[in-house]
């Protein structure tokens, strides 16, 4: 806050974001067509490409295969030239068959485990979405608002706060899975800035002072060079204070809300209370499932062995192809290496489905979708079902397609007529439904019979 005398009191990031100077929840769409954005992820689900898959580069692993393929081409050229002009290095192709079977098994195992992790990550987030919707609906509909104006406003604002915490849980879990442990990020600062959390206390201005990434480091990241990749846990390692567990802390605050509405009598139904606690426990299970996917990769021994098997096979290809192909050994080796190294590369990329690669899960999109759904839920006050049944703005055609009469017209009849109509409705389909007059004639004939 700026002092009255105009002193230059510096605002914290939380103050800046909450004052509206920065958009609290930025959209997930990218309008830039820069090369950096084109190869960055995750993929924008709202965009559609008309190019066939074999022509697309967005999401392709080809950029990170350029250097390996270049090295393979040089190796194949060297072996071919030595075999042509110095000494024939060709060997029997039986080795190609034996090693090919082993490489096929290794790549199949690598691809299967990678996609299994990707699928498990998506299942975990789907469970999070389901339980978040359920919990938000329970809060909005089943927690009463007291008749006293001041208490009623407190109840309404309390429900909105709790529903915002549901969204905050999803967003904080997204950041946690990406090794972003703080609470100053634009999409979550306004949601949890009022909470007392370890992530908030651990924040220092130096955290936002990012070092400039050099050209060669960027190029190395595009080309998939391992020595150019940064340690994803570096923010956690550099922390000088305890970071806590922000998603778990948010769930604790949600438990406090449930405890309060139970104590003040605005949640009178024990059955609904049980459903709320079940959804809250399911969110905890979901967080643990996502963390299991993140922290339990394929054992490093398997990764090392599979990488060695793949490279050994590719480097032995020119020796086995030269006898049958001659100079065609060079393009043949490059084509085979593209297939084998490509499958290996996509397996490595899918191993962590929560990152920022193009092929990773679009967690930003999922969080934005959940935010829109929660806004839709809270856009109208919980309605009385009796008002919905007797709605006059749009006739409630309770017996369509048998009849286009509204519930008000059917309410004027006796129960016997309604039950007879329900029997006739069994054989009526929408394409056979006509006008209300024809329906009335049908019902009249049924009663006479």
mmCIF file of C-alpha atoms in Angstrom, residues 137-438:
data_model
loop_
_atom_site.group_PDB
_atom_site.id
_atom_site.type_symbol
_atom_site.label_atom_id
_atom_site.label_comp_id
_atom_site.label_asym_id
_atom_site.label_seq_id
_atom_site.Cartn_x
_atom_site.Cartn_y
_atom_site.Cartn_z
ATOM 1 C CA UNK A 137 -22.132 -28.520 -6.793
ATOM 2 C CA UNK A 138 -22.510 -29.782 -3.230
ATOM 3 C CA UNK A 139 -21.267 -26.453 -1.871
ATOM 4 C CA UNK A 140 -23.442 -24.341 -4.144
ATOM 5 C CA UNK A 141 -26.729 -26.234 -3.847
ATOM 6 C CA UNK A 142 -26.713 -28.008 -0.489
ATOM 7 C CA UNK A 143 -25.158 -25.370 1.772
ATOM 8 C CA UNK A 144 -27.969 -23.055 2.840
ATOM 9 C CA UNK A 145 -27.868 -19.265 2.957
ATOM 10 C CA UNK A 146 -29.402 -17.833 6.125
ATOM 11 C CA UNK A 147 -32.289 -15.363 5.900
ATOM 12 C CA UNK A 148 -30.544 -12.600 7.818
ATOM 13 C CA UNK A 149 -29.020 -10.265 5.222
ATOM 14 C CA UNK A 150 -25.573 -10.017 6.770
ATOM 15 C CA UNK A 151 -25.373 -13.709 7.592
ATOM 16 C CA UNK A 152 -26.736 -14.546 4.144
ATOM 17 C CA UNK A 153 -23.990 -12.505 2.498
ATOM 18 C CA UNK A 154 -21.401 -14.257 4.636
ATOM 19 C CA UNK A 155 -22.799 -17.629 3.566
ATOM 20 C CA UNK A 156 -22.779 -16.671 -0.110
ATOM 21 C CA UNK A 157 -19.254 -15.286 0.000
ATOM 22 C CA UNK A 158 -18.144 -18.328 1.967
ATOM 23 C CA UNK A 159 -19.482 -20.655 -0.730
ATOM 24 C CA UNK A 160 -17.740 -18.639 -3.438
ATOM 25 C CA UNK A 161 -14.492 -18.727 -1.469
ATOM 26 C CA UNK A 162 -14.710 -22.492 -1.076
ATOM 27 C CA UNK A 163 -15.454 -22.998 -4.778
ATOM 28 C CA UNK A 164 -12.503 -20.782 -5.661
ATOM 29 C CA UNK A 165 -10.344 -22.998 -3.457
ATOM 30 C CA UNK A 166 -11.423 -26.004 -5.519
ATOM 31 C CA UNK A 167 -10.054 -24.256 -8.599
ATOM 32 C CA UNK A 168 -6.969 -23.221 -6.615
ATOM 33 C CA UNK A 169 -6.346 -26.868 -5.749
ATOM 34 C CA UNK A 170 -6.309 -27.851 -9.440
ATOM 35 C CA UNK A 171 -4.037 -24.953 -10.414
ATOM 36 C CA UNK A 172 -1.663 -25.509 -7.493
ATOM 37 C CA UNK A 173 -1.409 -29.213 -8.316
ATOM 38 C CA UNK A 174 -0.545 -28.288 -11.903
ATOM 39 C CA UNK A 175 2.297 -26.078 -10.678
ATOM 40 C CA UNK A 176 3.467 -28.703 -8.191
ATOM 41 C CA UNK A 177 3.663 -31.335 -10.924
ATOM 42 C CA UNK A 178 5.807 -28.906 -12.945
ATOM 43 C CA UNK A 179 8.137 -28.280 -9.988
ATOM 44 C CA UNK A 180 6.801 -24.743 -9.498
ATOM 45 C CA UNK A 181 6.340 -24.720 -5.715
ATOM 46 C CA UNK A 182 5.398 -21.093 -5.042
ATOM 47 C CA UNK A 183 2.076 -19.229 -5.039
ATOM 48 C CA UNK A 184 2.935 -16.033 -6.905
ATOM 49 C CA UNK A 185 2.093 -17.280 -10.402
ATOM 50 C CA UNK A 186 -0.522 -15.183 -12.236
ATOM 51 C CA UNK A 187 -3.154 -17.920 -12.416
ATOM 52 C CA UNK A 188 -3.152 -18.698 -8.684
ATOM 53 C CA UNK A 189 -1.992 -15.609 -6.771
ATOM 54 C CA UNK A 190 -5.481 -14.094 -6.547
ATOM 55 C CA UNK A 191 -6.973 -17.429 -5.489
ATOM 56 C CA UNK A 192 -4.679 -18.132 -2.538
ATOM 57 C CA UNK A 193 -3.192 -14.730 -1.722
ATOM 58 C CA UNK A 194 -5.447 -14.447 1.354
ATOM 59 C CA UNK A 195 -4.343 -17.812 2.751
ATOM 60 C CA UNK A 196 -1.541 -18.453 5.200
ATOM 61 C CA UNK A 197 0.607 -20.978 3.335
ATOM 62 C CA UNK A 198 4.230 -22.058 3.341
ATOM 63 C CA UNK A 199 4.486 -21.322 -0.388
ATOM 64 C CA UNK A 200 3.482 -17.699 0.224
ATOM 65 C CA UNK A 201 5.896 -17.281 3.127
ATOM 66 C CA UNK A 202 8.758 -18.769 1.114
ATOM 67 C CA UNK A 203 8.376 -16.209 -1.671
ATOM 68 C CA UNK A 204 11.159 -13.672 -2.187
ATOM 69 C CA UNK A 205 11.510 -11.119 -5.008
ATOM 70 C CA UNK A 206 14.684 -12.835 -6.166
ATOM 71 C CA UNK A 207 12.611 -15.803 -7.325
ATOM 72 C CA UNK A 208 11.269 -13.820 -10.290
ATOM 73 C CA UNK A 209 14.720 -12.689 -11.385
ATOM 74 C CA UNK A 210 15.254 -15.193 -14.161
ATOM 75 C CA UNK A 211 18.592 -15.500 -15.818
ATOM 76 C CA UNK A 212 18.696 -14.748 -19.499
ATOM 77 C CA UNK A 213 18.829 -17.881 -21.591
ATOM 78 C CA UNK A 214 21.586 -17.760 -24.175
ATOM 79 C CA UNK A 215 21.151 -18.588 -27.849
ATOM 80 C CA UNK A 216 23.125 -21.821 -27.696
ATOM 81 C CA UNK A 217 21.176 -23.048 -24.673
ATOM 82 C CA UNK A 218 17.887 -22.377 -26.479
ATOM 83 C CA UNK A 219 19.200 -24.112 -29.563
ATOM 84 C CA UNK A 220 20.310 -27.059 -27.460
ATOM 85 C CA UNK A 221 16.835 -27.342 -25.939
ATOM 86 C CA UNK A 222 15.222 -27.302 -29.385
ATOM 87 C CA UNK A 223 17.591 -30.016 -30.569
ATOM 88 C CA UNK A 224 17.026 -32.132 -27.468
ATOM 89 C CA UNK A 225 20.599 -32.027 -26.208
ATOM 90 C CA UNK A 226 20.725 -33.393 -22.672
ATOM 91 C CA UNK A 227 23.536 -31.087 -21.519
ATOM 92 C CA UNK A 228 21.400 -28.036 -22.441
ATOM 93 C CA UNK A 229 18.424 -29.095 -20.309
ATOM 94 C CA UNK A 230 18.046 -27.436 -16.921
ATOM 95 C CA UNK A 231 17.281 -29.296 -13.734
ATOM 96 C CA UNK A 232 13.465 -29.070 -13.374
ATOM 97 C CA UNK A 233 13.796 -29.126 -9.579
ATOM 98 C CA UNK A 234 16.167 -26.178 -9.383
ATOM 99 C CA UNK A 235 13.532 -23.830 -7.893
ATOM 100 C CA UNK A 236 12.870 -26.334 -5.137
ATOM 101 C CA UNK A 237 16.590 -26.806 -4.460
ATOM 102 C CA UNK A 238 17.188 -23.045 -4.286
ATOM 103 C CA UNK A 239 14.430 -22.422 -1.740
ATOM 104 C CA UNK A 240 15.684 -20.914 1.513
ATOM 105 C CA UNK A 241 12.476 -21.596 3.462
ATOM 106 C CA UNK A 242 10.126 -24.575 3.749
ATOM 107 C CA UNK A 243 7.869 -24.758 0.697
ATOM 108 C CA UNK A 244 5.163 -26.906 2.222
ATOM 109 C CA UNK A 245 2.592 -28.668 0.058
ATOM 110 C CA UNK A 246 0.211 -26.063 -1.362
ATOM 111 C CA UNK A 247 -2.446 -28.458 -2.783
ATOM 112 C CA UNK A 248 -2.633 -30.291 0.546
ATOM 113 C CA UNK A 249 -2.882 -27.015 2.455
ATOM 114 C CA UNK A 250 -5.771 -25.941 0.224
ATOM 115 C CA UNK A 251 -7.573 -29.212 0.930
ATOM 116 C CA UNK A 252 -7.113 -28.505 4.635
ATOM 117 C CA UNK A 253 -8.841 -25.141 4.226
ATOM 118 C CA UNK A 254 -11.683 -26.861 2.377
ATOM 119 C CA UNK A 255 -12.033 -29.257 5.302
ATOM 120 C CA UNK A 256 -12.227 -26.242 7.600
ATOM 121 C CA UNK A 257 -15.065 -24.837 5.486
ATOM 122 C CA UNK A 258 -17.012 -28.094 5.686
ATOM 123 C CA UNK A 259 -16.498 -28.145 9.446
ATOM 124 C CA UNK A 260 -17.784 -24.566 9.763
ATOM 125 C CA UNK A 261 -20.968 -25.023 7.688
ATOM 126 C CA UNK A 262 -21.705 -28.166 9.668
ATOM 127 C CA UNK A 263 -21.275 -26.315 12.965
ATOM 128 C CA UNK A 264 -23.388 -23.265 12.034
ATOM 129 C CA UNK A 265 -26.259 -25.370 10.719
ATOM 130 C CA UNK A 266 -26.129 -24.315 7.051
ATOM 131 C CA UNK A 267 -25.358 -27.909 6.074
ATOM 132 C CA UNK A 268 -28.200 -29.806 7.793
ATOM 133 C CA UNK A 269 -28.057 -33.053 5.793
ATOM 134 C CA UNK A 270 -25.571 -35.683 7.087
ATOM 135 C CA UNK A 271 -25.764 -37.602 3.782
ATOM 136 C CA UNK A 272 -24.493 -34.590 1.843
ATOM 137 C CA UNK A 273 -21.763 -34.110 4.441
ATOM 138 C CA UNK A 274 -20.615 -37.661 3.775
ATOM 139 C CA UNK A 275 -20.536 -37.024 0.025
ATOM 140 C CA UNK A 276 -18.476 -33.870 0.542
ATOM 141 C CA UNK A 277 -15.920 -35.698 2.661
ATOM 142 C CA UNK A 278 -15.796 -38.502 0.089
ATOM 143 C CA UNK A 279 -15.069 -36.022 -2.711
ATOM 144 C CA UNK A 280 -12.416 -34.357 -0.579
ATOM 145 C CA UNK A 281 -10.760 -37.711 0.067
ATOM 146 C CA UNK A 282 -10.926 -38.491 -3.662
ATOM 147 C CA UNK A 283 -9.067 -35.257 -4.412
ATOM 148 C CA UNK A 284 -6.340 -36.348 -2.014
ATOM 149 C CA UNK A 285 -6.131 -39.720 -3.767
ATOM 150 C CA UNK A 286 -5.940 -37.955 -7.131
ATOM 151 C CA UNK A 287 -3.047 -35.801 -5.964
ATOM 152 C CA UNK A 288 -1.202 -38.911 -4.784
ATOM 153 C CA UNK A 289 -1.883 -40.713 -8.084
ATOM 154 C CA UNK A 290 -0.483 -37.798 -10.099
ATOM 155 C CA UNK A 291 2.571 -37.602 -7.845
ATOM 156 C CA UNK A 292 3.106 -41.341 -8.292
ATOM 157 C CA UNK A 293 3.196 -40.914 -12.065
ATOM 158 C CA UNK A 294 5.649 -38.026 -11.724
ATOM 159 C CA UNK A 295 8.036 -39.544 -9.202
ATOM 160 C CA UNK A 296 8.075 -43.162 -10.395
ATOM 161 C CA UNK A 297 9.674 -43.148 -13.844
ATOM 162 C CA UNK A 298 11.028 -46.185 -15.594
ATOM 163 C CA UNK A 299 14.065 -47.364 -13.572
ATOM 164 C CA UNK A 300 17.229 -45.709 -14.827
ATOM 165 C CA UNK A 301 18.827 -49.077 -15.527
ATOM 166 C CA UNK A 302 16.161 -49.838 -18.126
ATOM 167 C CA UNK A 303 16.548 -46.407 -19.729
ATOM 168 C CA UNK A 304 20.314 -46.782 -19.994
ATOM 169 C CA UNK A 305 20.135 -50.293 -21.441
ATOM 170 C CA UNK A 306 17.423 -49.437 -23.987
ATOM 171 C CA UNK A 307 19.369 -46.370 -25.140
ATOM 172 C CA UNK A 308 22.529 -48.444 -25.544
ATOM 173 C CA UNK A 309 20.687 -51.207 -27.449
ATOM 174 C CA UNK A 310 19.126 -48.690 -29.841
ATOM 175 C CA UNK A 311 22.428 -46.928 -30.576
ATOM 176 C CA UNK A 312 24.297 -50.209 -30.980
ATOM 177 C CA UNK A 313 21.775 -51.449 -33.509
ATOM 178 C CA UNK A 314 21.806 -48.194 -35.496
ATOM 179 C CA UNK A 315 25.619 -48.070 -35.631
ATOM 180 C CA UNK A 316 25.799 -51.686 -36.815
ATOM 181 C CA UNK A 317 23.323 -51.103 -39.640
ATOM 182 C CA UNK A 318 25.851 -49.891 -42.280
ATOM 183 C CA UNK A 319 27.951 -53.051 -41.847
ATOM 184 C CA UNK A 320 24.915 -55.227 -42.498
ATOM 185 C CA UNK A 321 23.365 -53.211 -45.331
ATOM 186 C CA UNK A 322 26.430 -52.516 -47.467
ATOM 187 C CA UNK A 323 26.693 -55.997 -48.973
ATOM 188 C CA UNK A 324 23.168 -55.808 -50.430
ATOM 189 C CA UNK A 325 22.679 -52.059 -51.005
ATOM 190 C CA UNK A 326 26.073 -50.533 -51.789
ATOM 191 C CA UNK A 327 25.823 -46.758 -51.867
ATOM 192 C CA UNK A 328 22.131 -47.010 -50.915
ATOM 193 C CA UNK A 329 23.409 -48.002 -47.479
ATOM 194 C CA UNK A 330 23.649 -44.313 -46.541
ATOM 195 C CA UNK A 331 19.984 -43.304 -47.083
ATOM 196 C CA UNK A 332 18.831 -46.729 -45.909
ATOM 197 C CA UNK A 333 20.638 -46.333 -42.599
ATOM 198 C CA UNK A 334 19.243 -42.816 -42.137
ATOM 199 C CA UNK A 335 15.671 -44.022 -42.794
ATOM 200 C CA UNK A 336 16.010 -46.923 -40.356
ATOM 201 C CA UNK A 337 17.605 -44.654 -37.746
ATOM 202 C CA UNK A 338 14.751 -42.149 -38.101
ATOM 203 C CA UNK A 339 12.199 -44.851 -37.291
ATOM 204 C CA UNK A 340 14.108 -46.385 -34.386
ATOM 205 C CA UNK A 341 15.365 -43.174 -32.806
ATOM 206 C CA UNK A 342 11.952 -41.539 -33.288
ATOM 207 C CA UNK A 343 10.156 -44.226 -31.298
ATOM 208 C CA UNK A 344 12.783 -43.951 -28.596
ATOM 209 C CA UNK A 345 12.510 -40.154 -28.484
ATOM 210 C CA UNK A 346 8.725 -40.076 -28.213
ATOM 211 C CA UNK A 347 8.939 -42.602 -25.371
ATOM 212 C CA UNK A 348 11.298 -40.301 -23.498
ATOM 213 C CA UNK A 349 8.988 -37.326 -24.030
ATOM 214 C CA UNK A 350 5.845 -39.085 -22.824
ATOM 215 C CA UNK A 351 7.494 -40.382 -19.655
ATOM 216 C CA UNK A 352 6.555 -37.173 -17.819
ATOM 217 C CA UNK A 353 3.053 -36.193 -19.050
ATOM 218 C CA UNK A 354 2.813 -33.093 -16.836
ATOM 219 C CA UNK A 355 5.597 -31.000 -18.381
ATOM 220 C CA UNK A 356 5.619 -28.241 -20.986
ATOM 221 C CA UNK A 357 6.394 -30.284 -24.087
ATOM 222 C CA UNK A 358 3.940 -30.177 -26.968
ATOM 223 C CA UNK A 359 2.919 -33.793 -26.418
ATOM 224 C CA UNK A 360 2.348 -33.386 -22.688
ATOM 225 C CA UNK A 361 -1.090 -33.118 -21.130
ATOM 226 C CA UNK A 362 -2.561 -29.596 -21.589
ATOM 227 C CA UNK A 363 -3.017 -28.905 -17.886
ATOM 228 C CA UNK A 364 -3.458 -25.169 -18.499
ATOM 229 C CA UNK A 365 -6.421 -25.931 -20.744
ATOM 230 C CA UNK A 366 -7.924 -28.312 -18.182
ATOM 231 C CA UNK A 367 -7.653 -25.698 -15.417
ATOM 232 C CA UNK A 368 -9.168 -23.017 -17.630
ATOM 233 C CA UNK A 369 -12.008 -25.369 -18.545
ATOM 234 C CA UNK A 370 -12.669 -26.071 -14.863
ATOM 235 C CA UNK A 371 -12.689 -22.344 -14.118
ATOM 236 C CA UNK A 372 -15.327 -21.743 -16.807
ATOM 237 C CA UNK A 373 -17.466 -24.577 -15.489
ATOM 238 C CA UNK A 374 -17.330 -23.263 -11.928
ATOM 239 C CA UNK A 375 -18.253 -19.771 -13.154
ATOM 240 C CA UNK A 376 -21.246 -21.256 -14.985
ATOM 241 C CA UNK A 377 -22.279 -23.118 -11.834
ATOM 242 C CA UNK A 378 -22.225 -19.981 -9.681
ATOM 243 C CA UNK A 379 -23.814 -17.699 -12.291
ATOM 244 C CA UNK A 380 -27.323 -18.504 -11.014
ATOM 245 C CA UNK A 381 -28.696 -18.978 -7.526
ATOM 246 C CA UNK A 382 -29.719 -22.547 -6.656
ATOM 247 C CA UNK A 383 -33.231 -22.950 -8.023
ATOM 248 C CA UNK A 384 -36.262 -24.541 -6.400
ATOM 249 C CA UNK A 385 -37.256 -27.605 -8.408
ATOM 250 C CA UNK A 386 -40.940 -26.758 -8.047
ATOM 251 C CA UNK A 387 -40.209 -23.499 -9.869
ATOM 252 C CA UNK A 388 -38.397 -25.413 -12.599
ATOM 253 C CA UNK A 389 -41.320 -27.823 -13.005
ATOM 254 C CA UNK A 390 -43.817 -25.013 -13.400
ATOM 255 C CA UNK A 391 -41.593 -22.702 -15.453
ATOM 256 C CA UNK A 392 -43.607 -20.276 -17.579
ATOM 257 C CA UNK A 393 -40.777 -18.855 -19.635
ATOM 258 C CA UNK A 394 -40.446 -22.100 -21.562
ATOM 259 C CA UNK A 395 -43.218 -24.666 -21.294
ATOM 260 C CA UNK A 396 -42.198 -27.834 -19.489
ATOM 261 C CA UNK A 397 -43.425 -30.440 -21.997
ATOM 262 C CA UNK A 398 -43.454 -33.313 -19.527
ATOM 263 C CA UNK A 399 -45.008 -35.837 -21.944
ATOM 264 C CA UNK A 400 -43.188 -34.935 -25.156
ATOM 265 C CA UNK A 401 -43.297 -36.372 -27.829
ATOM 266 C CA UNK A 402 -46.787 -37.646 -27.009
ATOM 267 C CA UNK A 403 -48.001 -34.175 -26.141
ATOM 268 C CA UNK A 404 -46.695 -30.642 -26.499
ATOM 269 C CA UNK A 405 -48.863 -29.427 -23.629
ATOM 270 C CA UNK A 406 -47.024 -27.963 -20.673
ATOM 271 C CA UNK A 407 -46.994 -29.203 -17.103
ATOM 272 C CA UNK A 408 -49.608 -26.578 -16.202
ATOM 273 C CA UNK A 409 -52.117 -28.102 -18.609
ATOM 274 C CA UNK A 410 -51.451 -31.616 -17.366
ATOM 275 C CA UNK A 411 -51.804 -30.455 -13.780
ATOM 276 C CA UNK A 412 -55.451 -29.664 -14.506
ATOM 277 C CA UNK A 413 -56.149 -33.331 -15.263
ATOM 278 C CA UNK A 414 -56.454 -36.239 -12.907
ATOM 279 C CA UNK A 415 -53.749 -38.793 -12.172
ATOM 280 C CA UNK A 416 -55.585 -41.496 -14.144
ATOM 281 C CA UNK A 417 -55.287 -39.428 -17.370
ATOM 282 C CA UNK A 418 -51.575 -38.822 -16.760
ATOM 283 C CA UNK A 419 -50.864 -42.524 -16.198
ATOM 284 C CA UNK A 420 -52.828 -43.517 -19.302
ATOM 285 C CA UNK A 421 -50.801 -40.989 -21.279
ATOM 286 C CA UNK A 422 -47.579 -42.513 -19.971
ATOM 287 C CA UNK A 423 -48.669 -45.906 -21.287
ATOM 288 C CA UNK A 424 -49.372 -44.445 -24.739
ATOM 289 C CA UNK A 425 -46.047 -42.601 -24.700
ATOM 290 C CA UNK A 426 -44.182 -45.930 -24.783
ATOM 291 C CA UNK A 427 -45.073 -46.465 -28.465
ATOM 292 C CA UNK A 428 -44.677 -42.828 -29.519
ATOM 293 C CA UNK A 429 -41.378 -41.671 -31.073
ATOM 294 C CA UNK A 430 -40.358 -38.083 -31.968
ATOM 295 C CA UNK A 431 -40.854 -38.667 -35.690
ATOM 296 C CA UNK A 432 -44.439 -39.795 -35.010
ATOM 297 C CA UNK A 433 -45.276 -36.888 -32.751
ATOM 298 C CA UNK A 434 -47.678 -34.400 -34.364
ATOM 299 C CA UNK A 435 -49.625 -31.502 -32.923
ATOM 300 C CA UNK A 436 -51.213 -31.145 -29.539
ATOM 301 C CA UNK A 437 -54.679 -31.572 -31.057
ATOM 302 C CA UNK A 438 -53.719 -34.948 -32.492
#
